[in-house]
Each structure stands twice: as structure tokens, then as C-alpha cells.
């Protein structure tokens, strides 16, 4: 026990300090394992799994070995759990609410848990696992959708395995490790959720402290309004789940193209979305916006060909772009804020978005955007000058001309002219 107290007393204060600092989880776990080895623990392999609050990933796993150090892996959400998970010690612990599990890697355990067989083949002699929940004790556990907490295992390749003092050490430090991980994961969870629901840049700004009502920045940026065409009629014809799947399909393409070129998704507006390019200069913003528009065109055209081949409904899209001075920040009530943009440039973008049917083009952008991009990069064609509602002076509008040509997949790569559904 004297040895245990000495080892734990050197490790626990360090873990508390790391939790207060909220440094990265991977660095924490890597150093944690190294410190255990330095303290005489015969550790060969360490693995930890923790739930992730993310729409795509259900969890994250960290693995450490004495020879290779630390690595991590995200586990994608699945309707059907993987067979390896269902036959793992971790699953058994959650399903039966076991606090710990230990195995000397006997033949029976290796037959029951394939992982233990793999570890035995690689030279393992002792396996010890602990679970730690962050939720209330009376909340039921679903092993396929673990509650908040951590699952960890330690594996030894020493001939004698772990001693009872080693096991006692792991039990003593594990709750403190869990507390440090909870501190770090809470900040990561806040960052992930804010970026997912507010957008990458707004999420970072809110997390860094920009959450006071009325706080805003005056910036120059390109504002874009993306919209799906014919949504009202589609909404009346398609079953709800099929409609949602279709919207997500097209939004996924538009979001990927926007973010690939440095843009931010400020919000979704029914079947449309408000986007912003703020890369440091109007020239960079305009170039990124038009490059993203060209990518959307190619990707949506190709996806429409695939959806037609699959017998799925298709639709088209519109995008209006304008640049100018805007206010970017928190607007709303004291208990319900929105991180958004306001200003004449935003209103004028909405007016431009109302011109798609009149000019017969999917992509429309203002002269401000056109003048900011070298003409050699895109074949920009004037659509004429228009008096827009609420705008005092005429505004010249443009689109991009791209000759329609067939790709290897048979999908058009040109910007398609706007087609009025009501006229079909």
C-alpha cells in the first residue's frame, strides 16, 4: 500500500492540473501511459473509448502501445452495431453493468472475446478493464448507445501480468483520469455542437466569448443565398422521410462546396441557406464564392444523374451572390440569440435572389463580385441592369457561362439555365 500511495500521489496531482488546463485528450492519455510505465506498471497496451456528441460519429477511441505510442479513431454511427463491438469485453460491461472485467486470457475468454485472442497472439498475458459513468446512477444503460462516461482497458505482456498493487493503482487513479477527460470533452463537445449548429466561424467566436447581445463586427464579405427550386410542389408530393433525405443530399453537396472554399454556413432557411465568404479581402471572397458555385454546379449535376438512375426525385438550385459592408454578430433577445449578418448588402442579396426567374439563370451575382475577380478565371456574362425593390440605383447582374459538355459519367458540367417549374 505504501508503494501504491507513493505512485498515486505523484500521478493524481498531474492529472488534476491537466484537467484544469483542458489540454488535448490525446496528449493527456499518451503522457498518462508513459507515466504509468515510468512508475513500474508492466503496461503494454492501453485503450479508452468515449462517447462523441457528433451527428456523424458516435464515439472516439484512443489506443496506446509501448512501441507505437498513441493513436485515435472515430467510430461512425451505425444502425446495426459492428459484430466486433458485440463480442467485446466493453459491450459485456455495459450490457451487464459491470464495473470491472479482468482476464488472464484463458482459452474460454479467448473463445468468447475475439479481441482477447488477438491480444494473446501478440504476447499479452493480462487484461483489465474499468468503466466510469458521468451520468446519474438511475439512468439506464444502452450498450449500443453508451451514456456519457469512459471505458478503459490496460493490457500487460509481463510474464506475471499485473500485480494486485498495480490493479489498486489503476482503480485509484481512474476516477481522476475520468474527471480530467470529462473536463476536456465538455469543451470539445461545446466546440463541436456550436460549429455544427452555428457554423465554423460563428461557433468559434461564441466559444471564445462573443455571446453578448448586440456585440458585432463590421466586416466586408460576400453573402450568398442558396435555394432549392420547386420545393413547395415536391413537399406536397413526397413522403416526409423521402423529402428530408433529398434535402440533406443536396444540402450536403452545397455545404461541402462552400466549406471547401473557405465559406461559412450561417443558417438554413427551410429549403435554402445563407452563406458567407470572409477570407480577408473582397477579392479572395469573390473568387472563393464563384469557385464554390462552379463546384456546386458540377456536383449537383452529377448527383442528379445518379438520382435519376436510382429512381429518386431530383431538383435544381439557385445561388445569388453580393458583396459589401455588413454587421456580423449577436442579434435577438436576452435569452435567445442568433449569430448572423445584417445590413444593406444582405438585403440586396435577397433582392438579387428574387431575380432568378426573370433572368433565367441559376447563378446570379452583382457587379461588385464581378469586378473583384479577374475576368480570365471565369467567363462572366452580363445579364443587364435592373432596378431592384428597395435599391436606389440600378444594379448590373452577371452569371458565368460554361459550355455544356459531357463528363465521363455523362453529367453536364455547365451552369444550367433557370427553368420555371410553373411553365413546364
GROMACS .gro file of N, CA and C in nm, residues 249-250 253 296-316 404-414 416:
model
  108
  249UNK      N    1  -2.939   1.546  -4.906
  249UNK     CA    2  -2.849   1.510  -5.016
  249UNK      C    3  -2.795   1.636  -5.083
  250UNK      N    4  -2.886   1.727  -5.121
  250UNK     CA    5  -2.843   1.848  -5.190
  250UNK      C    6  -2.770   1.945  -5.097
  253UNK      N    7  -2.408   1.853  -5.056
  253UNK     CA    8  -2.322   1.895  -5.167
  253UNK      C    9  -2.290   2.044  -5.155
  296UNK      N   10  -2.047   2.352  -5.698
  296UNK     CA   11  -2.186   2.310  -5.672
  296UNK      C   12  -2.252   2.264  -5.801
  297UNK      N   13  -2.231   2.342  -5.907
  297UNK     CA   14  -2.294   2.308  -6.035
  297UNK      C   15  -2.251   2.170  -6.082
  298UNK      N   16  -2.122   2.145  -6.081
  298UNK     CA   17  -2.072   2.015  -6.128
  298UNK      C   18  -2.124   1.901  -6.040
  299UNK      N   19  -2.117   1.922  -5.909
  299UNK     CA   20  -2.153   1.814  -5.817
  299UNK      C   21  -2.303   1.786  -5.819
  300UNK      N   22  -2.385   1.890  -5.822
  300UNK     CA   23  -2.529   1.868  -5.822
  300UNK      C   24  -2.575   1.808  -5.954
  301UNK      N   25  -2.515   1.852  -6.064
  301UNK     CA   26  -2.548   1.795  -6.194
  301UNK      C   27  -2.516   1.646  -6.197
  302UNK      N   28  -2.399   1.610  -6.145
  302UNK     CA   29  -2.362   1.468  -6.142
  302UNK      C   30  -2.453   1.390  -6.048
  303UNK      N   31  -2.487   1.449  -5.935
  303UNK     CA   32  -2.573   1.379  -5.840
  303UNK      C   33  -2.713   1.361  -5.897
  304UNK      N   34  -2.761   1.458  -5.972
  304UNK     CA   35  -2.893   1.444  -6.035
  304UNK      C   36  -2.896   1.326  -6.132
  305UNK      N   37  -2.786   1.307  -6.206
  305UNK     CA   38  -2.779   1.193  -6.296
  305UNK      C   39  -2.787   1.062  -6.217
  306UNK      N   40  -2.718   1.059  -6.102
  306UNK     CA   41  -2.720   0.939  -6.018
  306UNK      C   42  -2.859   0.916  -5.959
  307UNK      N   43  -2.924   1.023  -5.913
  307UNK     CA   44  -3.057   1.007  -5.853
  307UNK      C   45  -3.158   0.960  -5.958
  308UNK      N   46  -3.148   1.011  -6.079
  308UNK     CA   47  -3.238   0.966  -6.185
  308UNK      C   48  -3.218   0.817  -6.212
  309UNK      N   49  -3.092   0.774  -6.215
  309UNK     CA   50  -3.064   0.633  -6.239
  309UNK      C   51  -3.115   0.545  -6.126
  310UNK      N   52  -3.121   0.602  -6.005
  310UNK     CA   53  -3.170   0.528  -5.889
  310UNK      C   54  -3.321   0.538  -5.871
  311UNK      N   55  -3.387   0.613  -5.960
  311UNK     CA   56  -3.531   0.630  -5.949
  311UNK      C   57  -3.573   0.726  -5.840
  312UNK      N   58  -3.485   0.816  -5.801
  312UNK     CA   59  -3.514   0.912  -5.695
  312UNK      C   60  -3.553   1.047  -5.753
  313UNK      N   61  -3.633   1.126  -5.682
  313UNK     CA   62  -3.671   1.258  -5.732
  313UNK      C   63  -3.550   1.351  -5.736
  314UNK      N   64  -3.551   1.444  -5.829
  314UNK     CA   65  -3.443   1.541  -5.844
  314UNK      C   66  -3.499   1.682  -5.843
  315UNK      N   67  -3.411   1.778  -5.818
  315UNK     CA   68  -3.448   1.918  -5.826
  315UNK      C   69  -3.327   1.997  -5.870
  316UNK      N   70  -3.343   2.126  -5.883
  316UNK     CA   71  -3.233   2.213  -5.924
  316UNK      C   72  -3.208   2.314  -5.814
  404UNK      N   73  -2.173   2.356  -7.208
  404UNK     CA   74  -2.218   2.225  -7.159
  404UNK      C   75  -2.144   2.115  -7.233
  405UNK      N   76  -2.079   2.030  -7.156
  405UNK     CA   77  -2.009   1.917  -7.216
  405UNK      C   78  -2.029   1.796  -7.128
  406UNK      N   79  -2.024   1.681  -7.188
  406UNK     CA   80  -2.049   1.557  -7.113
  406UNK      C   81  -1.921   1.512  -7.045
  407UNK      N   82  -1.932   1.477  -6.921
  407UNK     CA   83  -1.821   1.417  -6.848
  407UNK      C   84  -1.819   1.268  -6.875
  408UNK      N   85  -1.722   1.200  -6.817
  408UNK     CA   86  -1.714   1.054  -6.835
  408UNK      C   87  -1.837   0.985  -6.781
  409UNK      N   88  -1.900   1.049  -6.681
  409UNK     CA   89  -2.020   0.990  -6.622
  409UNK      C   90  -2.147   1.035  -6.694
  410UNK      N   91  -2.131   1.124  -6.794
  410UNK     CA   92  -2.248   1.171  -6.867
  410UNK      C   93  -2.318   1.286  -6.801
  411UNK      N   94  -2.253   1.352  -6.701
  411UNK     CA   95  -2.316   1.463  -6.630
  411UNK      C   96  -2.270   1.594  -6.689
  412UNK      N   97  -2.361   1.689  -6.701
  412UNK     CA   98  -2.327   1.821  -6.753
  412UNK      C   99  -2.238   1.894  -6.654
  413UNK      N  100  -2.141   1.969  -6.706
  413UNK     CA  101  -2.055   2.049  -6.619
  413UNK      C  102  -2.082   2.197  -6.637
  414UNK      N  103  -2.181   2.233  -6.718
  414UNK     CA  104  -2.212   2.373  -6.738
  414UNK      C  105  -2.310   2.425  -6.637
  416UNK      N  106  -2.647   2.544  -6.564
  416UNK     CA  107  -2.772   2.524  -6.636
  416UNK      C  108  -2.860   2.648  -6.628
   0.00000   0.00000   0.00000
